[in-house]
Coordinates of C-alpha atoms in Angstrom, one line a residue:
Chain A
X1 CA 84.6 72.7 64.9
X2 CA 87.6 70.1 64.6
X3 CA 90.5 72.2 63.6
X4 CA 93.2 69.9 61.5
X5 CA 97.1 70.4 63.4
X6 CA 99.2 69.9 61.7
X7 CA 102.7 68.2 62.5
X8 CA 104.4 72.0 62.5
X9 CA 101.8 73.6 65.2
X10 CA 102.2 70.1 67.6
X11 CA 105.9 70.5 67.7
X12 CA 105.6 74.1 68.2
X13 CA 103.1 73.7 71.1
X14 CA 105.5 71.3 72.5
X15 CA 108.3 73.6 72.3
X16 CA 106.2 76.0 74.3
X17 CA 105.6 73.6 76.8
X18 CA 108.6 72.8 77.6
X19 CA 109.9 76.4 77.6
X20 CA 107.1 77.4 80.3
X21 CA 108.1 74.1 82.3
X22 CA 111.8 75.6 81.7
X23 CA 110.5 78.7 83.0
X24 CA 108.8 77.0 85.9
X25 CA 112.1 75.4 87.3
X26 CA 113.9 78.5 86.8
X27 CA 111.3 80.1 89.0
X28 CA 111.3 77.4 91.2
X29 CA 115.5 77.2 91.9
X30 CA 115.5 80.9 92.5
X31 CA 113.0 81.5 95.1
X32 CA 115.5 77.9 96.6
X33 CA 118.0 79.9 96.0
X34 CA 116.9 83.1 97.8
X35 CA 118.2 82.8 101.4
X36 CA 115.4 84.8 102.8
X37 CA 112.2 83.2 101.2
X38 CA 114.2 80.0 102.1
X39 CA 114.4 80.5 105.9
X40 CA 110.4 82.0 105.8
X41 CA 109.3 78.9 103.8
X42 CA 111.1 77.0 107.0
X43 CA 109.7 78.6 109.4
X44 CA 106.1 78.9 107.9
X45 CA 106.0 75.5 107.6
X46 CA 106.5 74.3 110.6
X47 CA 103.7 76.6 112.2
X48 CA 101.4 75.0 109.5
X49 CA 102.6 71.4 110.2
X50 CA 101.7 72.6 113.8
X51 CA 98.0 73.5 113.0
X52 CA 97.3 70.5 110.2
X53 CA 98.6 67.9 113.1
X54 CA 97.9 69.4 115.8
X55 CA 96.0 66.4 117.5
X56 CA 98.8 64.5 117.3
X57 CA 101.5 67.0 118.2
X58 CA 99.9 68.7 121.4
X59 CA 100.6 66.9 124.6
X60 CA 97.5 67.6 126.0
X61 CA 93.9 68.0 125.2
X62 CA 93.7 72.0 124.7
X63 CA 90.5 72.5 126.9
X64 CA 91.2 70.0 129.5
X65 CA 91.6 72.1 133.7
X66 CA 94.1 70.8 135.4
X67 CA 93.6 72.1 139.0
X68 CA 96.4 70.6 140.6
X69 CA 99.0 72.2 138.3
X70 CA 96.9 75.9 138.2
X71 CA 99.6 78.9 136.6
X72 CA 102.5 76.5 136.9
X73 CA 105.4 77.9 135.1
X74 CA 107.5 76.3 132.5
X75 CA 109.0 72.9 133.3
X76 CA 109.2 69.6 131.5
X77 CA 105.7 68.7 132.2
X78 CA 104.5 71.9 130.6
X79 CA 106.5 73.4 128.2
X80 CA 105.1 76.7 128.0
X81 CA 103.5 76.9 131.2
X82 CA 99.8 76.3 132.5
X83 CA 96.9 79.2 132.4
X84 CA 94.8 79.8 135.4
X85 CA 92.5 76.9 134.8
X86 CA 95.7 74.4 134.4
X87 CA 95.1 74.2 130.6
X88 CA 98.8 73.9 128.4
X89 CA 99.5 76.9 127.4
X90 CA 101.5 74.9 124.5
X91 CA 98.7 72.9 123.4
X92 CA 96.4 75.9 123.4
X93 CA 99.0 77.6 121.2
X94 CA 99.2 74.5 118.7
X95 CA 95.6 74.7 118.4
X96 CA 95.5 78.0 118.3
X97 CA 97.5 78.1 115.5
X98 CA 95.0 76.3 113.5
X99 CA 92.5 78.7 114.2
X100 CA 94.9 81.4 113.1
X101 CA 95.8 80.2 110.3
X102 CA 91.9 78.6 109.0
X103 CA 91.3 82.4 109.3
X104 CA 94.2 83.7 107.5
X105 CA 93.9 81.2 104.4
X106 CA 89.9 81.8 104.3
X107 CA 90.8 85.7 104.3
X108 CA 93.0 85.2 101.5
X109 CA 91.1 82.9 99.5
X110 CA 88.4 85.1 99.6
X111 CA 90.4 88.4 99.2
X112 CA 92.0 86.7 96.4
X113 CA 88.3 86.5 94.7
X114 CA 87.2 89.7 95.9
X115 CA 90.2 91.7 94.8
X116 CA 90.5 90.0 91.3
X117 CA 87.2 90.1 90.3
X118 CA 86.6 94.0 91.4
X119 CA 90.3 94.9 90.1
X120 CA 89.3 93.4 86.9
X121 CA 86.0 94.8 86.5
X122 CA 87.6 98.0 87.6
X123 CA 90.1 97.3 84.8
X124 CA 88.5 96.4 82.1
X125 CA 85.5 98.2 82.2
X126 CA 86.0 101.4 81.7
X127 CA 82.7 103.3 83.0
X128 CA 82.7 101.0 86.1
X129 CA 86.5 102.3 87.1
X130 CA 85.4 106.0 88.9
X131 CA 82.6 104.4 91.0
X132 CA 84.5 101.5 91.6
X133 CA 87.5 103.2 93.2
X134 CA 85.7 106.0 95.2
X135 CA 83.9 102.5 96.9
X136 CA 87.5 101.0 97.0
X137 CA 88.4 104.7 98.7
X138 CA 86.4 104.9 101.1
X139 CA 86.6 101.4 102.7
X140 CA 90.3 101.8 102.9
X141 CA 89.7 105.7 105.2
X142 CA 88.8 103.2 107.6
X143 CA 92.6 103.6 109.6
X144 CA 93.6 100.2 110.2
X145 CA 91.6 97.3 111.2
X146 CA 88.8 99.6 112.8
X147 CA 86.6 98.6 110.2
X148 CA 86.8 94.3 110.9
X149 CA 86.6 95.6 114.2
X150 CA 83.5 97.7 113.9
X151 CA 82.6 94.9 111.6
X152 CA 83.1 92.1 113.5
X153 CA 81.5 93.6 116.5
X154 CA 78.3 94.5 114.8
X155 CA 78.2 90.9 113.1
X156 CA 78.6 88.9 116.4
X157 CA 82.0 87.6 117.7
X158 CA 82.1 83.6 115.4
X159 CA 85.0 82.6 113.1
X160 CA 83.2 83.3 109.5
X161 CA 82.2 86.8 110.9
X162 CA 85.9 87.5 111.8
X163 CA 86.5 86.5 108.3
X164 CA 84.1 88.6 106.4
X165 CA 85.2 91.8 108.5
X166 CA 88.8 91.3 107.5
X167 CA 87.8 89.7 104.0
X168 CA 86.3 93.4 103.5
X169 CA 88.9 95.4 105.3
X170 CA 91.4 93.9 102.6
X171 CA 89.6 93.6 99.6
X172 CA 90.0 97.1 98.6
X173 CA 93.9 97.5 98.3
X174 CA 94.1 94.0 96.7
X175 CA 91.7 95.3 93.9
X176 CA 93.5 98.4 93.1
X177 CA 96.9 96.2 93.3
X178 CA 94.8 94.2 91.0
X179 CA 93.6 96.7 88.5
X180 CA 96.8 99.1 88.3
X181 CA 98.5 95.7 86.6
X182 CA 95.5 95.3 84.5
X183 CA 95.5 99.0 83.3
X184 CA 99.0 98.0 82.0
X185 CA 98.3 95.3 80.7
X186 CA 95.6 95.8 78.8
X187 CA 97.4 98.3 76.6
X188 CA 100.6 95.8 75.8
X189 CA 100.6 94.7 72.0
X190 CA 99.7 91.5 72.6
X191 CA 96.4 92.2 74.0
X192 CA 95.9 93.9 71.6
X193 CA 97.1 91.6 69.1
X194 CA 94.4 88.8 70.9
X195 CA 91.9 91.2 70.2
X196 CA 92.6 91.9 66.7
X197 CA 92.3 88.0 65.9
X198 CA 89.4 87.9 67.6
X199 CA 89.4 86.6 71.2
X200 CA 86.7 86.8 73.2
X201 CA 86.3 89.1 76.6
X202 CA 86.5 85.8 78.5
X203 CA 89.5 84.3 77.0
X204 CA 91.3 88.2 77.1
X205 CA 90.6 88.6 80.0
X206 CA 91.7 85.2 81.7
X207 CA 94.6 84.1 79.7
X208 CA 95.9 87.4 78.7
X209 CA 95.6 89.4 81.6
X210 CA 94.9 87.6 84.8
X211 CA 97.7 85.2 84.1
X212 CA 100.6 88.3 83.4
X213 CA 98.8 89.8 86.6
X214 CA 99.2 87.1 88.8
X215 CA 102.9 87.8 90.2
X216 CA 102.0 90.9 92.2
X217 CA 98.6 89.4 93.4
X218 CA 100.8 86.7 94.9
X219 CA 103.1 88.9 96.2
X220 CA 99.7 91.2 97.7
X221 CA 98.0 87.8 99.5
X222 CA 101.2 86.9 101.1
X223 CA 100.9 90.0 102.7
X224 CA 97.5 90.0 103.2
X225 CA 97.9 86.5 105.1
X226 CA 100.8 87.9 106.8
X227 CA 98.1 91.7 107.9
X228 CA 95.4 88.7 108.1
X229 CA 97.5 86.7 111.2
X230 CA 97.8 89.8 113.0
X231 CA 94.3 91.1 112.5
X232 CA 92.5 87.5 113.6
X233 CA 94.7 88.0 116.9
X234 CA 93.3 91.5 117.6
X235 CA 89.7 90.9 116.9
X236 CA 90.0 87.9 119.4
X237 CA 92.2 90.0 121.7
X238 CA 89.4 92.4 122.1
X239 CA 86.6 90.1 122.1
X240 CA 85.1 90.0 118.4
X241 CA 87.1 87.0 117.0
X242 CA 85.9 83.4 117.3
X243 CA 84.9 83.1 121.2
X244 CA 86.4 81.0 123.7
X245 CA 86.9 78.4 125.2
X246 CA 88.8 77.3 122.1
X247 CA 91.8 79.0 122.0
X248 CA 93.1 81.1 119.3
X249 CA 96.1 82.9 119.3
X250 CA 94.8 86.4 120.6
X251 CA 91.9 85.0 123.2
X252 CA 95.1 83.5 125.1
X253 CA 96.6 86.3 124.8
X254 CA 93.9 88.0 126.4
X255 CA 93.6 86.0 129.5
X256 CA 97.0 86.2 129.6
X257 CA 96.7 89.9 130.0
X258 CA 95.2 89.3 133.4
X259 CA 98.1 87.0 134.6
X260 CA 101.0 89.6 134.2
X261 CA 102.2 89.8 137.2
X262 CA 102.2 86.2 138.1
X263 CA 102.7 84.0 135.4
X264 CA 103.9 86.3 131.9
X265 CA 104.4 83.2 130.1
X266 CA 100.3 82.3 129.5
X267 CA 100.8 85.9 127.0
X268 CA 104.7 85.3 125.8
X269 CA 103.9 82.1 123.9
X270 CA 101.0 83.1 122.1
X271 CA 102.3 85.6 120.7
X272 CA 105.5 84.6 119.8
X273 CA 103.6 82.3 117.7
X274 CA 101.9 84.9 115.9
X275 CA 105.4 86.4 115.3
X276 CA 106.9 83.2 113.8
X277 CA 104.1 82.8 111.7
X278 CA 103.9 86.8 110.6
X279 CA 107.5 86.4 109.9
X280 CA 107.6 83.3 107.8
X281 CA 104.7 84.8 105.2
X282 CA 106.9 88.7 105.2
X283 CA 110.3 86.6 104.7
X284 CA 108.4 84.6 101.7
X285 CA 106.8 87.2 101.1
X286 CA 110.2 89.6 100.2
X287 CA 110.9 86.9 98.4
X288 CA 108.7 86.4 95.8
X289 CA 108.8 90.1 95.5
X290 CA 112.4 90.6 95.0
X291 CA 112.3 87.4 91.9
X292 CA 109.2 88.4 89.9
X293 CA 109.4 92.3 90.4
X294 CA 112.8 94.1 91.7
X295 CA 111.5 97.1 91.5
X296 CA 108.7 96.7 94.0
X297 CA 111.2 96.2 96.7
X298 CA 111.0 99.7 98.2
X299 CA 107.3 100.2 97.1
X300 CA 105.6 97.7 99.3
X301 CA 107.4 98.3 102.4
X302 CA 105.3 101.4 102.5
X303 CA 102.8 99.2 103.6
Chain B
X1 CA 98.7 125.7 95.1
X2 CA 94.8 127.1 95.8
X3 CA 94.0 125.0 92.6
X4 CA 96.0 121.9 93.9
X5 CA 93.7 122.7 97.4
X6 CA 90.2 122.5 96.2
X7 CA 91.0 119.7 93.8
X8 CA 92.3 117.6 96.9
X9 CA 88.7 118.7 98.8
X10 CA 86.2 117.6 96.4
X11 CA 88.1 114.7 95.7
X12 CA 87.9 113.4 99.3
X13 CA 83.7 114.1 98.8
X14 CA 83.2 111.0 97.7
X15 CA 85.4 109.0 100.2
X16 CA 83.5 110.6 102.6
X17 CA 79.9 109.5 101.8
X18 CA 81.3 106.5 101.4
X19 CA 82.8 106.7 104.7
X20 CA 79.0 108.1 106.0
X21 CA 77.3 105.4 104.4
X22 CA 79.5 102.5 106.0
X23 CA 79.3 104.2 109.2
X24 CA 75.6 103.7 108.8
X25 CA 74.9 100.6 107.8
X26 CA 77.4 99.3 110.8
X27 CA 74.0 99.3 113.0
X28 CA 71.5 97.4 109.9
X29 CA 73.8 94.2 109.7
X30 CA 73.6 93.4 113.9
X31 CA 72.1 90.4 113.3
X32 CA 68.5 90.2 115.0
X33 CA 67.2 92.8 117.3
X34 CA 69.0 95.7 118.0
X35 CA 66.7 96.8 120.8
X36 CA 67.1 93.0 122.3
X37 CA 70.9 93.4 122.3
X38 CA 70.6 96.9 123.7
X39 CA 67.8 96.8 126.8
X40 CA 69.3 93.5 127.5
X41 CA 67.4 90.4 127.1
X42 CA 65.1 91.0 130.3
X43 CA 63.4 93.9 128.8
X44 CA 60.4 93.8 128.1
X45 CA 58.4 94.4 124.6
X46 CA 57.3 98.1 125.6
X47 CA 60.9 98.6 126.6
X48 CA 62.2 97.6 123.1
X49 CA 59.4 99.2 121.7
X50 CA 60.6 102.7 123.5
X51 CA 64.2 102.7 122.1
X52 CA 63.1 101.6 118.6
X53 CA 61.3 104.7 118.5
X54 CA 63.5 107.0 119.9
X55 CA 66.9 105.5 117.5
X56 CA 63.8 105.4 114.6
X57 CA 64.1 101.7 113.9
X58 CA 60.3 101.4 113.7
X59 CA 60.9 103.1 110.3
X60 CA 61.6 102.3 106.4
X61 CA 65.6 101.9 106.1
X62 CA 65.5 104.8 103.6
X63 CA 64.3 107.1 106.3
X64 CA 66.6 106.3 108.3
X65 CA 69.6 106.9 105.9
X66 CA 67.8 110.2 105.1
X67 CA 67.5 111.1 108.6
X68 CA 70.7 109.9 109.1
X69 CA 72.3 112.1 106.7
X70 CA 70.2 115.4 107.4
X71 CA 71.4 115.2 111.6
X72 CA 75.0 114.3 110.1
X73 CA 75.0 117.8 107.8
X74 CA 74.1 119.8 111.0
X75 CA 77.0 118.0 112.8
X76 CA 74.6 115.5 114.9
X77 CA 75.9 111.9 115.3
X78 CA 72.8 111.6 117.8
X79 CA 73.6 110.7 122.1
X80 CA 74.9 107.6 123.4
X81 CA 72.6 105.1 124.9
X82 CA 74.8 105.0 127.8
X83 CA 77.0 107.7 128.5
X84 CA 74.2 110.5 128.4
X85 CA 76.1 112.8 126.5
X86 CA 75.8 113.4 122.3
X87 CA 78.3 111.4 120.8
X88 CA 79.8 114.2 118.8
X89 CA 80.7 115.4 122.4
X90 CA 82.1 112.2 123.4
X91 CA 84.1 111.2 120.6
X92 CA 85.6 115.0 119.8
X93 CA 86.5 115.3 124.1
X94 CA 88.9 111.9 123.6
X95 CA 90.3 113.3 119.9
X96 CA 93.2 115.0 121.2
X97 CA 94.7 111.2 123.3
X98 CA 94.5 109.4 120.5
X99 CA 95.5 112.2 118.1
X100 CA 98.5 112.8 120.4
X101 CA 99.0 109.4 120.9
X102 CA 100.0 108.5 117.3
X103 CA 101.7 111.7 116.4
X104 CA 103.9 110.6 119.4
X105 CA 104.0 107.1 118.0
X106 CA 104.4 108.6 114.1
X107 CA 108.1 110.7 115.3
X108 CA 109.4 108.2 116.9
X109 CA 108.5 105.6 114.1
X110 CA 110.5 108.1 111.7
X111 CA 113.3 108.9 113.5
X112 CA 114.1 104.8 115.1
X113 CA 113.0 103.7 111.9
X114 CA 115.6 106.0 110.0
X115 CA 118.3 106.2 112.4
X116 CA 118.6 102.5 111.8
X117 CA 118.2 102.4 108.1
X118 CA 121.2 104.6 108.0
X119 CA 122.9 102.6 109.6
X120 CA 121.9 99.2 107.8
X121 CA 122.8 101.5 104.5
X122 CA 126.2 103.2 105.9
X123 CA 127.0 100.0 106.9
X124 CA 126.1 97.7 104.0
X125 CA 126.6 93.9 104.4
X126 CA 127.9 94.2 108.2
X127 CA 126.3 92.4 111.0
X128 CA 125.5 95.9 111.5
X129 CA 123.2 96.0 108.8
X130 CA 122.0 92.6 109.5
X131 CA 121.2 93.6 113.1
X132 CA 119.0 96.5 112.5
X133 CA 116.9 94.6 109.6
X134 CA 116.4 91.8 111.8
X135 CA 115.5 94.3 114.0
X136 CA 113.2 96.1 112.0
X137 CA 111.3 92.6 110.4
X138 CA 110.7 92.1 114.0
X139 CA 109.2 94.9 114.2
X140 CA 107.1 94.0 111.4
X141 CA 106.1 91.0 112.3
X142 CA 105.1 90.9 115.7
X143 CA 101.6 91.9 116.9
X144 CA 101.8 95.5 118.6
X145 CA 99.4 94.7 121.4
X146 CA 101.5 91.8 122.3
X147 CA 104.1 93.4 122.4
X148 CA 102.2 96.2 124.4
X149 CA 101.6 93.5 127.1
X150 CA 105.5 92.5 126.7
X151 CA 106.5 96.5 127.2
X152 CA 104.3 96.3 130.7
X153 CA 105.4 93.1 131.7
X154 CA 109.0 94.5 131.7
X155 CA 109.1 98.2 132.9
X156 CA 106.6 98.0 134.6
X157 CA 105.8 94.8 136.2
X158 CA 109.2 94.1 136.5
X159 CA 111.6 96.7 136.4
X160 CA 108.6 99.2 138.5
X161 CA 110.0 102.4 136.1
X162 CA 106.6 103.1 134.2
X163 CA 103.0 102.7 135.0
X164 CA 101.0 99.9 133.8
X165 CA 98.9 102.4 132.4
X166 CA 96.5 105.1 133.0
X167 CA 96.6 108.7 132.2
X168 CA 97.3 111.7 133.3
X169 CA 97.0 115.0 131.3
X170 CA 99.5 117.0 130.3
X171 CA 97.8 120.2 132.1
X172 CA 98.2 118.2 135.6
X173 CA 101.5 116.9 135.2
X174 CA 104.0 116.9 131.9
X175 CA 106.5 114.4 133.8
X176 CA 103.4 112.2 134.5
X177 CA 102.0 112.6 131.2
X178 CA 104.9 111.9 129.9
X179 CA 105.5 108.9 131.7
X180 CA 102.1 107.7 131.3
X181 CA 102.5 108.2 127.4
X182 CA 105.8 106.0 126.9
X183 CA 104.9 102.7 126.4
X184 CA 102.5 103.3 124.6
X185 CA 103.4 105.0 121.9
X186 CA 106.5 102.7 121.9
X187 CA 103.9 99.8 121.0
X188 CA 102.6 101.5 118.9
X189 CA 105.6 103.0 117.1
X190 CA 107.2 99.2 116.7
X191 CA 105.8 98.3 113.2
X192 CA 105.9 101.4 111.6
X193 CA 109.5 101.7 112.4
X194 CA 110.3 98.6 110.9
X195 CA 108.2 99.7 107.3
X196 CA 110.5 103.0 107.8
X197 CA 113.7 101.3 108.5
X198 CA 114.0 99.2 105.8
X199 CA 112.3 102.0 103.2
X200 CA 115.2 103.9 104.5
X201 CA 117.7 101.8 103.9
X202 CA 116.8 100.6 100.2
X203 CA 116.2 104.6 99.5
X204 CA 119.9 105.9 100.7
X205 CA 121.3 102.8 98.7
X206 CA 120.1 103.5 96.4
X207 CA 120.7 107.4 96.7
X208 CA 124.2 106.3 97.5
X209 CA 125.3 105.0 94.1
X210 CA 124.6 108.0 92.8
X211 CA 126.6 110.3 90.4
X212 CA 126.3 113.4 92.8
X213 CA 127.0 111.5 95.6
X214 CA 130.9 110.6 94.2
X215 CA 131.0 113.5 93.0
X216 CA 130.6 115.1 96.9
X217 CA 132.8 112.4 97.7
X218 CA 135.8 113.6 95.2
X219 CA 135.0 117.0 96.5
X220 CA 136.6 116.2 99.8
X221 CA 133.5 116.3 101.2
X222 CA 133.2 114.8 104.8
X223 CA 131.3 111.5 104.9
X224 CA 128.6 112.9 107.7
X225 CA 127.7 116.1 105.8
X226 CA 127.2 113.6 102.5
X227 CA 125.0 111.2 104.5
X228 CA 123.1 113.8 105.8
X229 CA 122.9 116.8 103.6
X230 CA 122.9 115.2 100.6
X231 CA 121.6 111.5 100.4
X232 CA 119.0 111.7 103.4
X233 CA 117.7 114.3 101.9
X234 CA 116.8 112.9 98.8
X235 CA 116.2 109.6 100.6
X236 CA 113.9 111.0 102.8
X237 CA 111.2 111.3 99.8
X238 CA 109.8 108.2 99.9
X239 CA 109.1 108.5 103.3
X240 CA 107.3 111.9 103.6
X241 CA 104.6 110.2 100.9
X242 CA 103.9 107.8 103.1
X243 CA 103.3 109.1 106.3
X244 CA 99.4 109.3 105.3
X245 CA 99.2 105.8 105.4
X246 CA 101.0 105.1 108.1
X247 CA 98.7 108.0 109.8
X248 CA 96.3 106.0 108.9
X249 CA 97.6 102.8 110.5
X250 CA 98.2 104.6 113.7
X251 CA 95.1 105.7 114.7
X252 CA 93.9 102.6 113.5
X253 CA 96.5 100.8 116.1
X254 CA 96.0 103.3 118.9
X255 CA 92.5 101.7 119.0
X256 CA 94.1 98.3 120.8
X257 CA 96.7 100.0 122.3
X258 CA 94.6 102.6 124.0
X259 CA 92.7 99.9 125.6
X260 CA 95.5 97.9 126.8
X261 CA 96.7 100.5 128.1
X262 CA 93.7 102.0 130.1
X263 CA 94.2 105.8 128.0
X264 CA 90.5 107.7 127.4
X265 CA 91.2 107.8 124.0
X266 CA 88.6 107.4 121.1
X267 CA 89.9 104.0 120.8
X268 CA 89.1 102.9 124.6
X269 CA 85.6 104.4 123.9
X270 CA 84.6 102.1 120.8
X271 CA 86.0 99.4 122.3
X272 CA 84.1 99.8 125.4
X273 CA 80.8 100.6 123.6
X274 CA 81.1 97.5 121.3
X275 CA 81.2 95.5 124.6
X276 CA 77.9 97.4 126.1
X277 CA 76.6 97.7 122.4
X278 CA 76.2 101.4 122.6
X279 CA 76.0 101.6 118.9
X280 CA 75.7 105.1 118.3
X281 CA 79.0 105.7 119.5
X282 CA 80.6 102.7 117.8
X283 CA 79.1 104.7 114.6
X284 CA 80.4 108.3 115.1
X285 CA 83.7 107.1 116.3
X286 CA 84.2 105.4 113.1
X287 CA 82.9 108.2 111.3
X288 CA 85.6 110.8 113.2
X289 CA 88.3 108.6 113.2
X290 CA 88.2 108.1 109.6
X291 CA 87.1 111.5 108.6
X292 CA 89.9 112.7 110.7
X293 CA 92.1 110.1 108.5
X294 CA 90.9 111.6 105.3
X295 CA 92.1 115.0 107.0
X296 CA 95.5 113.9 107.6
X297 CA 96.0 112.7 104.4
X298 CA 94.8 116.1 102.9
X299 CA 97.3 118.1 105.0
X300 CA 100.4 115.3 104.1
X301 CA 99.3 115.9 100.5
X302 CA 99.4 119.5 100.9
X303 CA 103.1 119.4 102.4
X304 CA 104.3 117.2 99.7
X305 CA 102.7 119.4 97.1
X306 CA 104.8 122.5 98.8
X307 CA 108.3 120.2 98.8
X308 CA 107.6 118.9 95.3
X309 CA 106.2 121.6 92.8
X310 CA 105.8 118.5 90.3
X311 CA 103.0 117.1 92.9
X312 CA 101.2 120.3 93.0
X313 CA 101.2 121.2 89.3
X314 CA 98.7 118.1 88.5
X315 CA 99.7 114.9 86.8

């Protein structure tokens, strides 16, 4: 069905596109001016660069034993010292950020997909709302990362299973965030108008509802990213995460635990790397939240 | 109030149902032959058969679920494979340690967090504000189990002030108990302290700009009486609302902290069970911890309803 587009509509469309671009520029400029966002972005970018170019940056092979320098303290040769096998901690930490960020981003993507799907379903399909939300409440009743630990333990230690366990743990809260935006947005006049002119469900859902539910979702996902890095470290630390010898920040700390007396640097540095990544994400999340919805500031801290 | 309590209890039922179902499913998702995992790789087929029969794993899933619920309603969560006692006893015996650890951490987090938040708010935009908020952000960002190790290496290994781990029951020696709980509670509290500090600061800033505070100032009231009597009281309301959520995080965090400090709580029980594939303990520990959390949340809601009549009279 070809529709004749007259010049007036065309110029209107151009006008809309321009306004949209201006909106984006304004948003990015505000983010750039937000001090804690800038600091967080710089910090997090640094960690991402380390993870992406780990092979080029790491001075040693992270799994190479060197029996001539066991438990060496930090020095010019080994900035972060070495562990009980003489492996270079700096190289292990750099490679470990790759595992942490990889798992973190996978959890963010999966949580985003499932959270949006379930949240939309609950918010849009009224008769499903109650049942779905009771299931989400039930999953949220497991305190902290306990559910993730149990799931990862049952499924067996691997990176994939860690992602599955963390996704199941973090999806409910994300679905809640999406649902509550949907419940507000679906009552707004412009959605009613879209329905009145006969827009299909898919169009209403993606174009009108999802597009406007995006900013609280992005803030939430930044937060999920930070929490999954912390949670992955816990899983690895407890031995139910991705298995050794491949370094992950959590399992380096777990190894370092046995050397607290003689070689506290083994546990110290990977923890600092986790803190840096999480701090960067928290600062970015703060900035995004301040700019997209200042009213949320106090609430998100409730965690 | 009775109606509010009844409503609240009723709404906990579906949650508990999902919790019990998930706990049941945990064993079902173990890949491969669970009995081989339990009995070890050198076990004979006959041994495995016997375990399978004892656990009812040879029955169809639905029958297993029916049995699980039948026993659950009688408070029977099965027996541990290795501990030679019932799961209920094993978990309940260790629950007080976990609960007291979480409770101490909660008090620490709230007290330290509120203090930091007040300091930041009344010295808004000063170096004190920035310092407190940096500390709060640091707390939010460090992994608590790692912070626990750092505390151990400074205060136990380095300075030798406190034990590196282990537990002394309060009935034996109160001082010993306090010493054994100090570092774990501090480590556990750090994250939530950051949360509370940030919330307190923004709530205080909010409240301090309101008219009644200006009135109090105009009346010539003392500064500390304005801050503590007038402002803080209202600023604390949002903190009360998140105590339930915080308890959950602390209970979950206690699992890891207990295993760092070798405290005999539910967490260490569960982690030990994971390493030795004692599935009924994992299942029961998960279920009882979650049920405790649901119960604590009801208590928090009741307290909140008591503080704020608008809540109990319903939406």
